[in-house]
XYZ file of C-alpha atoms in Angstrom:
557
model
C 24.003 72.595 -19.818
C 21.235 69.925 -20.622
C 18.376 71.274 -22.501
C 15.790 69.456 -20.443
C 14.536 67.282 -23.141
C 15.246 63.450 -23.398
C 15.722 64.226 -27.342
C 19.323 63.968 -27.813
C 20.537 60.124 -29.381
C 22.123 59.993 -25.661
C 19.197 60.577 -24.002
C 17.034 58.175 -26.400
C 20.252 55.584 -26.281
C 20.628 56.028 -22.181
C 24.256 56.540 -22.845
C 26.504 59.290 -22.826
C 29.813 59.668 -24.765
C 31.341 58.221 -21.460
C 29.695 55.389 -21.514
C 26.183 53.796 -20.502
C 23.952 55.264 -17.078
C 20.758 54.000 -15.668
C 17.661 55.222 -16.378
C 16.232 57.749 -13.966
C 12.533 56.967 -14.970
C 10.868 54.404 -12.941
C 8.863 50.769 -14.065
C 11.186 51.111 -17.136
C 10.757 47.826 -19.371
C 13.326 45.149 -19.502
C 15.237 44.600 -22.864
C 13.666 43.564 -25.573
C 16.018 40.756 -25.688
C 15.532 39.689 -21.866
C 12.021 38.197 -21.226
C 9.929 39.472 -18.206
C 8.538 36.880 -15.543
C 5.323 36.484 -17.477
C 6.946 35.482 -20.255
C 9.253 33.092 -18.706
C 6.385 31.217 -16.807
C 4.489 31.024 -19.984
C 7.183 29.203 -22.151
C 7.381 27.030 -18.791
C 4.039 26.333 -18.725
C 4.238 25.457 -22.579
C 7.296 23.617 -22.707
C 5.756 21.161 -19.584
C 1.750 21.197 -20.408
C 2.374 18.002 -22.537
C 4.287 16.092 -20.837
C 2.340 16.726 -17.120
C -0.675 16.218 -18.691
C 0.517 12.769 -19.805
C 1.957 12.020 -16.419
C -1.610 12.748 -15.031
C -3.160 10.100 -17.632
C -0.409 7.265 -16.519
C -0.759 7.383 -13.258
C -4.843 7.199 -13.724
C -3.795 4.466 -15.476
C -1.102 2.878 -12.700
C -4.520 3.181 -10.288
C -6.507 1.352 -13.184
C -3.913 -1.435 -12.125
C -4.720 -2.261 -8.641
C -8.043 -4.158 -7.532
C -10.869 -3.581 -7.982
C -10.550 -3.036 -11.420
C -7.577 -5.366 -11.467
C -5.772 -4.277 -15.184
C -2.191 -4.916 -13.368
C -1.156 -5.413 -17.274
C -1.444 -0.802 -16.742
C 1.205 -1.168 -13.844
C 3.994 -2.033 -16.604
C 2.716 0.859 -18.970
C 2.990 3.674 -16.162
C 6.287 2.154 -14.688
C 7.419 2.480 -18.573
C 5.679 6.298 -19.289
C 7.123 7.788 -15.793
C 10.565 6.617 -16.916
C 10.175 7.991 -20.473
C 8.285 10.688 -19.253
C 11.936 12.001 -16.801
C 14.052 10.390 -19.169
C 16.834 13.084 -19.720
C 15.064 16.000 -17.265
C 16.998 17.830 -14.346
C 16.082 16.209 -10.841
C 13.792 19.079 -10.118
C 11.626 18.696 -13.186
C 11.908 14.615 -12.505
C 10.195 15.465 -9.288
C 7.553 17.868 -10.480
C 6.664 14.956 -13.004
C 6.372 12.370 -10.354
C 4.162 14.259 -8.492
C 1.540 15.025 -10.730
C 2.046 11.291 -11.658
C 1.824 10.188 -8.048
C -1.025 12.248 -7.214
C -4.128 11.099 -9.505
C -2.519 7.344 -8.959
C -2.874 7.929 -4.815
C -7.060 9.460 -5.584
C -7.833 6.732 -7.511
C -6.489 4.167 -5.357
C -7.363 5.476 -1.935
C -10.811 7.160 -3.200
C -12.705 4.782 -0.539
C -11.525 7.235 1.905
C -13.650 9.421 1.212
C -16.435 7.679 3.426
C -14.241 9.720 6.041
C -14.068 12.881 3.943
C -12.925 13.737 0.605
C -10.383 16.054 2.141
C -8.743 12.636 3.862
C -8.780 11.241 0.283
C -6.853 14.020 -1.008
C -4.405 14.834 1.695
C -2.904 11.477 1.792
C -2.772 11.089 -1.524
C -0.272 14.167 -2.018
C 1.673 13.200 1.483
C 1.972 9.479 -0.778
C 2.616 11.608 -3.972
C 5.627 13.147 -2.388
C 7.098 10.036 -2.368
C 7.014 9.690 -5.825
C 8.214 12.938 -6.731
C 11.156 11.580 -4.904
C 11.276 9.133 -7.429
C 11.201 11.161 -10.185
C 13.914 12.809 -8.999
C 16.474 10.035 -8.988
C 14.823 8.870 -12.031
C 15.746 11.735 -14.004
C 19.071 11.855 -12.273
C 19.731 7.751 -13.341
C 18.558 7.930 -16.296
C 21.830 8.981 -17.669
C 23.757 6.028 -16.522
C 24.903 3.167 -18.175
C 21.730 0.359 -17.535
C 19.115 3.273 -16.283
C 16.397 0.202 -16.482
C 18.173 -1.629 -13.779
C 19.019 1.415 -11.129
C 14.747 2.429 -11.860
C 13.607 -0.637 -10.606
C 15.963 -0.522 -8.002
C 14.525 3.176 -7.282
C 11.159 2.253 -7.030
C 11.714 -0.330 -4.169
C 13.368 2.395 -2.709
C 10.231 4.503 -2.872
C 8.212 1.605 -1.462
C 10.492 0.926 1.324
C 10.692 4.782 2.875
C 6.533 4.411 2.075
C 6.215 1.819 4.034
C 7.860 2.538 7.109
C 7.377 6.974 7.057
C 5.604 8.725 8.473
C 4.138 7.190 11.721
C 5.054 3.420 10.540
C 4.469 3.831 7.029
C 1.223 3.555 4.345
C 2.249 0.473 2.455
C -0.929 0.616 -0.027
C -0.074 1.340 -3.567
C 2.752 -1.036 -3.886
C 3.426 -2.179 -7.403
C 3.518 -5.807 -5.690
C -0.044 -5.644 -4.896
C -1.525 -4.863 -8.284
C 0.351 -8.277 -9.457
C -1.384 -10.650 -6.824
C -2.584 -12.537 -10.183
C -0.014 -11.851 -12.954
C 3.008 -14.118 -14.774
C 5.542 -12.032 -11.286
C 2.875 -13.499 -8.989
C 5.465 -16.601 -7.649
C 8.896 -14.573 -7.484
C 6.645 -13.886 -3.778
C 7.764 -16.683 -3.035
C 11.762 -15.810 -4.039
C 11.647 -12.342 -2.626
C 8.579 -11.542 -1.463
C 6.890 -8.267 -2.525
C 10.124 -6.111 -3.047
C 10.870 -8.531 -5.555
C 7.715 -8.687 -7.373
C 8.131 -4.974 -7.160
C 11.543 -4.811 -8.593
C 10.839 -7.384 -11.542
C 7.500 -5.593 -12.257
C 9.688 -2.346 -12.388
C 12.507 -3.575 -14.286
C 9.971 -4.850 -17.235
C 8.206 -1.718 -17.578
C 12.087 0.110 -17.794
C 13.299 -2.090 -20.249
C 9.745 -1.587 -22.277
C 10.717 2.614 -21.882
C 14.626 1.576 -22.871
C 13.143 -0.492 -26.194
C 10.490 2.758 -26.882
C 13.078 5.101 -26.726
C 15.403 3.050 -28.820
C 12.696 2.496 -31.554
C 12.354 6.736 -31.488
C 15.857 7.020 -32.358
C 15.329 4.846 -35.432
C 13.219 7.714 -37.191
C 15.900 10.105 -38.228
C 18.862 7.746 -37.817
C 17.955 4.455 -38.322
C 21.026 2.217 -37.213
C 21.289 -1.210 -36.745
C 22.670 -0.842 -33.180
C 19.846 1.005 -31.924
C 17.709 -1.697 -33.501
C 19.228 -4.626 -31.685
C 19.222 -2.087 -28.395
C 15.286 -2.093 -28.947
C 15.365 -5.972 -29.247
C 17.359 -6.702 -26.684
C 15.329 -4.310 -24.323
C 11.882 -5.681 -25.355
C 13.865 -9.485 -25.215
C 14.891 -8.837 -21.382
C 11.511 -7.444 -20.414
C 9.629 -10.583 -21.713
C 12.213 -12.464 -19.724
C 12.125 -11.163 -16.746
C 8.229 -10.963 -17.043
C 7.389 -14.470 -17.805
C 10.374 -15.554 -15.271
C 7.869 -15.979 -12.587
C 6.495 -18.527 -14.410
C 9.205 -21.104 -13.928
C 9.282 -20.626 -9.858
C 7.828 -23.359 -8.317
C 4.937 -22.327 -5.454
C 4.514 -25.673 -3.129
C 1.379 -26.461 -1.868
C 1.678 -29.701 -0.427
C 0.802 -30.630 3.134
C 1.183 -33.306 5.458
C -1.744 -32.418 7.725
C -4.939 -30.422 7.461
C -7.412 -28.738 9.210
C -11.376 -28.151 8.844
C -11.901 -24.726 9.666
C -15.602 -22.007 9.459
C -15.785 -18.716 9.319
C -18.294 -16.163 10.333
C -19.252 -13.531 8.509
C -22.000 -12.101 10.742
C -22.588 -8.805 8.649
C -23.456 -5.226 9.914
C -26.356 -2.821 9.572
C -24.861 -0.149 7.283
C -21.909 1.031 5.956
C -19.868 3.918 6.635
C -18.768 5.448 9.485
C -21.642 4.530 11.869
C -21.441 0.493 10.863
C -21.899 -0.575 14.624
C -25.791 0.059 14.559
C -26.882 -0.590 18.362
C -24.949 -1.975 20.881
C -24.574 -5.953 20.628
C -25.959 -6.032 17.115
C -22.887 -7.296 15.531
C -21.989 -9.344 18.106
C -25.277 -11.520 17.928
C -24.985 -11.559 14.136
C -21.782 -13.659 14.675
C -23.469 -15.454 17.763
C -26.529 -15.827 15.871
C -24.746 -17.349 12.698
C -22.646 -20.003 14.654
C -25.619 -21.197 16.518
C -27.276 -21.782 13.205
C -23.997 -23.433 12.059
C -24.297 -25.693 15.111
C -27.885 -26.702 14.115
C -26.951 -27.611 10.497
C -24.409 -30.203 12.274
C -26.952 -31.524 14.435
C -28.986 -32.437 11.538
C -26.658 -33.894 9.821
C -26.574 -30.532 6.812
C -22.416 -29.453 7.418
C -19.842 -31.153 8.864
C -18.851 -30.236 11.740
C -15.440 -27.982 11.689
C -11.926 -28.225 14.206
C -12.670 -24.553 14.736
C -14.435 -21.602 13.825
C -12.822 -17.730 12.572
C -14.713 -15.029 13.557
C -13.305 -11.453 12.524
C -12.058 -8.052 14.072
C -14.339 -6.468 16.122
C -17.121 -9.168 16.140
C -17.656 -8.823 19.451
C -18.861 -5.083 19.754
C -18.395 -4.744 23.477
C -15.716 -5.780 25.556
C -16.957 -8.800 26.634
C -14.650 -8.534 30.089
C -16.596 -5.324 30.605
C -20.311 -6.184 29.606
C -21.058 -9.827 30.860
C -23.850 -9.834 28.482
C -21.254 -9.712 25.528
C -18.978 -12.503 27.316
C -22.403 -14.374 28.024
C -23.635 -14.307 24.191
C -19.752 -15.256 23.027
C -19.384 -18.348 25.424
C -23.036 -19.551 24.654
C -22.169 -19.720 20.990
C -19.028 -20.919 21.534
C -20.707 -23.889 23.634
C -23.493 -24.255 20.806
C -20.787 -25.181 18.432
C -18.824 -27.227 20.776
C -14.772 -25.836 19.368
C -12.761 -23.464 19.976
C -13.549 -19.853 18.330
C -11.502 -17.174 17.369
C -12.866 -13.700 18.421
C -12.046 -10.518 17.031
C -13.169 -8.231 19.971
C -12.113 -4.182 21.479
C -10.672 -4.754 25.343
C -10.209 -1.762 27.416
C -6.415 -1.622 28.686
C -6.274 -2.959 31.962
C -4.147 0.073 33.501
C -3.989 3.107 30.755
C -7.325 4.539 30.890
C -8.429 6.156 27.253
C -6.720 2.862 25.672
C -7.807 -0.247 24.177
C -6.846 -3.604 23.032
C -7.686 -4.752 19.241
C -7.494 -8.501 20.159
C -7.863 -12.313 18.513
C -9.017 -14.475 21.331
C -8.951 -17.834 21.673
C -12.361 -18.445 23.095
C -12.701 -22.632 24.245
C -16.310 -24.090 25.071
C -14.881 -25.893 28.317
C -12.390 -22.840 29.246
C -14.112 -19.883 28.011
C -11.548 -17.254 27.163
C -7.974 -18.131 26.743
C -4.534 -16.938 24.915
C -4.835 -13.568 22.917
C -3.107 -11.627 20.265
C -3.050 -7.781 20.014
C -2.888 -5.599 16.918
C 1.089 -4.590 16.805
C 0.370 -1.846 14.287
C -2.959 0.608 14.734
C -3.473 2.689 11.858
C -2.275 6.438 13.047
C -5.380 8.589 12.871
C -8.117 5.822 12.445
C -7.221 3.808 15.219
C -5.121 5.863 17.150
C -4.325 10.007 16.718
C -1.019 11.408 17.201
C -0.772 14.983 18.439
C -4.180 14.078 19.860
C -4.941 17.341 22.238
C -3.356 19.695 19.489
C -5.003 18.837 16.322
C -8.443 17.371 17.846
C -8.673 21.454 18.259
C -8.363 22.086 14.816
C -10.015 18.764 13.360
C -12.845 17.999 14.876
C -13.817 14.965 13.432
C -10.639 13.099 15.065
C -13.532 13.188 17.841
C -14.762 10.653 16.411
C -11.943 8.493 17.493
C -12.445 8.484 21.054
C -9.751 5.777 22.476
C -6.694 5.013 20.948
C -5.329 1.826 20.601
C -2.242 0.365 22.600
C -0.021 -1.475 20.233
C 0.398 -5.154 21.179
C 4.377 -6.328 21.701
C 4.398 -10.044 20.310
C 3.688 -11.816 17.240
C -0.019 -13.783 16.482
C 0.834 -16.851 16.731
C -2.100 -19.141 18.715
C -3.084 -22.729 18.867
C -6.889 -22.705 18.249
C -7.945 -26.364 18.708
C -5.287 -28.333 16.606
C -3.758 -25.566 14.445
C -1.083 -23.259 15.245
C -2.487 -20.157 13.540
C -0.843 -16.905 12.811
C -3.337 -14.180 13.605
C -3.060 -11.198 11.784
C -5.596 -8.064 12.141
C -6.747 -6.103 8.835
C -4.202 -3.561 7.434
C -1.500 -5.703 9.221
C -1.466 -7.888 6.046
C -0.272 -4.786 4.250
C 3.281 -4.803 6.053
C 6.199 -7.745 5.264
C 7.643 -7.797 8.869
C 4.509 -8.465 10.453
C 3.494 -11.192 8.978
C 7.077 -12.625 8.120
C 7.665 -12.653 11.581
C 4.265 -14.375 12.363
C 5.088 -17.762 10.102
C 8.858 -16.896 11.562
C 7.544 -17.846 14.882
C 5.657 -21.281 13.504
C 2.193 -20.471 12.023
C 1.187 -23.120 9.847
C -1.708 -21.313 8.244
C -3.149 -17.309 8.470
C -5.508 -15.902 9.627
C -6.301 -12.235 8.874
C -9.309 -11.150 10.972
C -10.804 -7.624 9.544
C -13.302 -5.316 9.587
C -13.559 -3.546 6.801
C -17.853 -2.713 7.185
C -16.307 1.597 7.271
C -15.221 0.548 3.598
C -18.227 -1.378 1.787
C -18.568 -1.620 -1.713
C -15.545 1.112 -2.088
C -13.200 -1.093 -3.479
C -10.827 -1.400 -0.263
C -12.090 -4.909 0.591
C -11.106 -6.456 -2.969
C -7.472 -4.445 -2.011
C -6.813 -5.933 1.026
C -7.755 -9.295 -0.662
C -5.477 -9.001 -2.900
C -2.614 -8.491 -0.327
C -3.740 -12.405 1.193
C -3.513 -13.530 -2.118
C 0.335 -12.251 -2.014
C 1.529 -13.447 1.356
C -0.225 -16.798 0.682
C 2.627 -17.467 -2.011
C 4.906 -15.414 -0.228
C 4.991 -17.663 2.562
C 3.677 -21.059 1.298
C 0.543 -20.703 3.623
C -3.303 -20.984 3.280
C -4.885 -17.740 4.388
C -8.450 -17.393 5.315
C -9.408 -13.809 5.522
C -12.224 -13.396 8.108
C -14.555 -10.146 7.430
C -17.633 -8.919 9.185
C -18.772 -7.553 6.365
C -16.995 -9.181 3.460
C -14.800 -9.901 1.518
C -14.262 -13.394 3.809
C -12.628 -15.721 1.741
C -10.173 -18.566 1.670
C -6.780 -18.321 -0.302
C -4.615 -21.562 -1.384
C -0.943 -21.495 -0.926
C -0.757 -21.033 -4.278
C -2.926 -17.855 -4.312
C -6.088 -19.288 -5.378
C -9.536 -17.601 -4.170
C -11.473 -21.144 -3.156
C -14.199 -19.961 -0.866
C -15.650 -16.564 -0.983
C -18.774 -14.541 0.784
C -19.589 -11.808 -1.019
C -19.750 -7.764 1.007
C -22.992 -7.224 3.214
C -24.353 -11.048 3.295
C -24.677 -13.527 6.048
C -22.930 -16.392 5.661
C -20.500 -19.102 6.697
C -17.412 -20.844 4.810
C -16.300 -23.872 6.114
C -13.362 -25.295 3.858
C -10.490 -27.928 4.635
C -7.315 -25.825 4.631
C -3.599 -27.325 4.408
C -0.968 -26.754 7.672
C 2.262 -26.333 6.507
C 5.784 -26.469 8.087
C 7.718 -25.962 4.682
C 9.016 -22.121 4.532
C 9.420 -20.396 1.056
C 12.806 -18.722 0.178
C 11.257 -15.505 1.236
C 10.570 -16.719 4.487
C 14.361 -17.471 5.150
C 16.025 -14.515 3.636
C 13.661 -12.098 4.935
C 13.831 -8.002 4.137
C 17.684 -8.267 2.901
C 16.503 -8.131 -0.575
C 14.347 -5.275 -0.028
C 17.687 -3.679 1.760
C 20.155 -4.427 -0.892
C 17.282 -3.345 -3.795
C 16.860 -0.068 -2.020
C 20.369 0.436 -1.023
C 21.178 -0.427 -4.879
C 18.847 2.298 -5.974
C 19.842 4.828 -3.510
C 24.053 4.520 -4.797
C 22.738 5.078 -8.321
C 21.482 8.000 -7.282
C 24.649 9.185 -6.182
C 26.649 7.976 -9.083
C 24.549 10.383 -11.573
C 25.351 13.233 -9.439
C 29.118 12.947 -9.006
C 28.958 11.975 -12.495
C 26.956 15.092 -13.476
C 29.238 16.966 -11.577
C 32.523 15.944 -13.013
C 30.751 16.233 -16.680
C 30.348 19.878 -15.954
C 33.903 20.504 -14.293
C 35.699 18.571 -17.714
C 33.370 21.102 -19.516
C 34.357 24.698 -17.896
C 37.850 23.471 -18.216
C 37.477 22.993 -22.232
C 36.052 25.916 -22.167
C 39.020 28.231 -20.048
């Protein structure tokens, strides 16, 4: 018979001379031996403080890279820290490391959202950041492979490419292309077009990780071999940076064209830019006319045609015949054809509007058009519209959504064929491939970026012209009601600006060329084969991984 006290060594040991038996007592402690939850989150949260908190400080400093601070030098350091940083790690801890990269990169970049709310700001910066958690993932994963610097930078075009095309057609800011608008990978544009400024920019900052890690391996065993590894990484990252250097970027022309642009300006900025009805419109009208009397008296030369931007005209001026009367007398003032940037109300689909270019004549009044192909989902146009304007209100504020246009921008304004292209537009290769595809012998982005001022997103956007003018061996004259307006060579020179929030015209001679760049002619194939590339790699570490750990239990039985 049991005593009824625990004070036997069976009791105290919880075994009996037949062997062990559970405790009866309830919330009895673990082992000593086996840590409790606590414990094991703690030594997580040890092991991983370091190196999170240095993937927060590179990808401050990957934002640091893009415009308008414009240190693109940074974009080759974080490429090189994220890669160190999941050099080695499971997939899962690659992708908890590309997130908390990912995230500070997307706030610093997209902060000038916050004019619409700093919860915007922040909750597409971690929809972005997901992305890049993706590519932590099959970083860590590659980075066991033979050549891990060349399956990275084939990764991060992946990345880029599901960016810009998911969700809802894709967010293509951020792209490691378009913090190098003005750096030594600036021409391979014209090879490969972004993707391949991507992949080279990439591919540097790997080999720069492949040469640091080989110079750590030299403290405790310093070898020869992993010396000449470090010299041969740092050797192919010089090459392929300075590589761009040696591709040629045409600008020659056989014809040219004198061209103005408008930039009218708006009352404010922010959200409530438009001001009264007709305001911006007569800032345009009111700047041409003045344009017109300089030429009359003999101050400017008088230009082939004249660039207004998006949404000069504020009122649908096949609506409001006071709008279409204030266009066509400026237009008649200055005595060429004018390109308008104005909102038309769809002809059939009530609720809907057109984001058009027109072609406005001083003889024929309005003529051929081109509609925005791509409206930016929940600025322009809200999906889900009746379920969550219910539980966000402010997508009230976005009364109409805009009908997506079905061809490409190409319009003969005076004696230019012109490739119209409207703001964020410029941010995605098929558009504006397919517009030079189609025979547009300069560009033309017309934008209206007034929501924006002095936030930085302006000098972004500029920075994207700056790319597809070497891209595609085309001027591009970036029209602004606001600012930035601006002219950019074929060779990605900035020759005419107007600063943000100041009246003013540009008129500049601008070269029309028929010559198409390499990147023209091959088109998104190397984007394709990069990303396809990248995505195999992926699946190479894990059947490697995977028949690693089968040779391994086998030893072991």
């Amino acid at each position: 018979m049991p005593s009824g006290s625990d004070t036997t060594e069976e009791a105290v040991s919880g075994t009996t001379p037949d062997g062990p038996v559970p405790s009866a007592r309830t919330g009895a402690t673990a082992p000593p031996g086996r840590p409790g939850r606590a414990r094991r989150l703690l030594a997580l949260v040890r092991r991983e403080v370091l190196r999170t908190g240095l993937a927060v400080v590179f990808g401050v400093a990957l934002g640091l890279a893009f415009p308008p601070y414009d240190l693109w030098p940074l974009s080759l350091v974080a490429v090189a820290a994220l890669s160190l940083l999941t050099r080695g790690r499971t997939a899962r801890q690659g992708a908890w490391t590309g997130l908390v990269f990912g995230l500070p990169f997307f706030l610093i970049l997209l902060k000038w959202l916050h004019v619409v709310g700093w919860d915007a700001v922040v909750g597409l910066s971690f929809a972005e950041a997901l992305f890049v958690a993706l590519l932590g993932a099959g970083l860590a994963l590659t980075s066991r492979l033979p050549a891990w610097p060349l399956w990275a930078a084939c990764l991060w075009v992946a990345e880029e490419w599901a960016r810009d095309r998911l969700p809802f057609g894709g967010f293509p800011w951020g792209r490691l292309a378009f913090a190098n608008t003005g750096s030594p990978f600036t021409p391979l544009a014209a090879l490969g077009g972004a993707p391949l400024v991507t992949f080279a920019v990439a591919l540097s900052g790997a080999l720069l990780a492949a040469c640091a890690a080989a110079l750590w391996g030299l403290r405790g065993n310093g070898t020869v071999r992993r010396a000449v590894a470090a010299l041969e990484a740092f050797g192919l990252a010089a090459a392929v940076t300075l590589a761009g250097l040696l591709v040629p970027v045409p600008t020659k022309a056989d014809d040219s064209v004198d061209i103005a642009v408008v930039q009218g300006n708006v009352q404010q900025a922010g959200m409530d830019f438009l001001g009264r009805p007709m305001k911006i419109l007569d800032n345009h009208a009111t700047a041409t006319e003045q344009l017109a009397a300089d030429i009359k008296a003999g101050r400017a030369k008088k230009p082939d045609l004249v660039i207004w931007p998006e949404n000069s005209s504020d009122l649908d001026p096949f609506q409001y015949p006071q709008a279409y009367d204030r266009i066509d007398e400026a237009v008649k003032a200055i005595g060429v054809p004018v390109l308008v940037g104005a909102l038309v109300d769809h002809p059939s689909k009530k609720g809907y509007v057109f984001n058009e270019g027109i072609v406005w004549d001083p003889k024929k009044g309005p003529g051929a058009s081109y509609t925005k192909q791509h409206p930016v989902p929940f600025g322009e146009y809200v999906p889900f519209r009746e379920q969550l304007s219910k539980i966000i209100t402010r997508f009230q504020r976005v009364p109409r959504d805009f009908y997506p246009g079905d061809h490409t921008g190409l319009l003969h304004v005076g004696p230019a064929k012109l490739g119209d292209v409207i703001c964020f537009e410029v941010a995605y290769d098929e558009i504006v491939h397919d517009t030079v595809g189609a025979g547009a012998r300069a560009l033309v982005i017309q934008t209206n970026n007034a929501t924006y001022g002095r936030t930085g997103q302006p000098e972004q956007q500029l920075a994207m012209s700056k790319l597809r003018a070497v891209e595609h061996g085309r001027a591009v004259v970036t029209a602004a009601t606001s600012g930035i307006s601006a002219v950019v060579a074929p060779d990605g020179r900035i020759t005419h600006r107007i600063p943000e929030f100041t009246q003013g015209v540009v008129s500049a001679r601008i070269p029309l060329r028929d010559e198409t760049t390499l990147a023209d002619r091959v088109g998104a194939a190397p984007e394709w084969a990069l990303a396809i590339v990248g995505l195999l790699s992926c699946a190479a570490a894990v059947i490697a991984g995977r028949r690693g750990r089968t040779k391994d239990e086998k030893g072991q039985q």
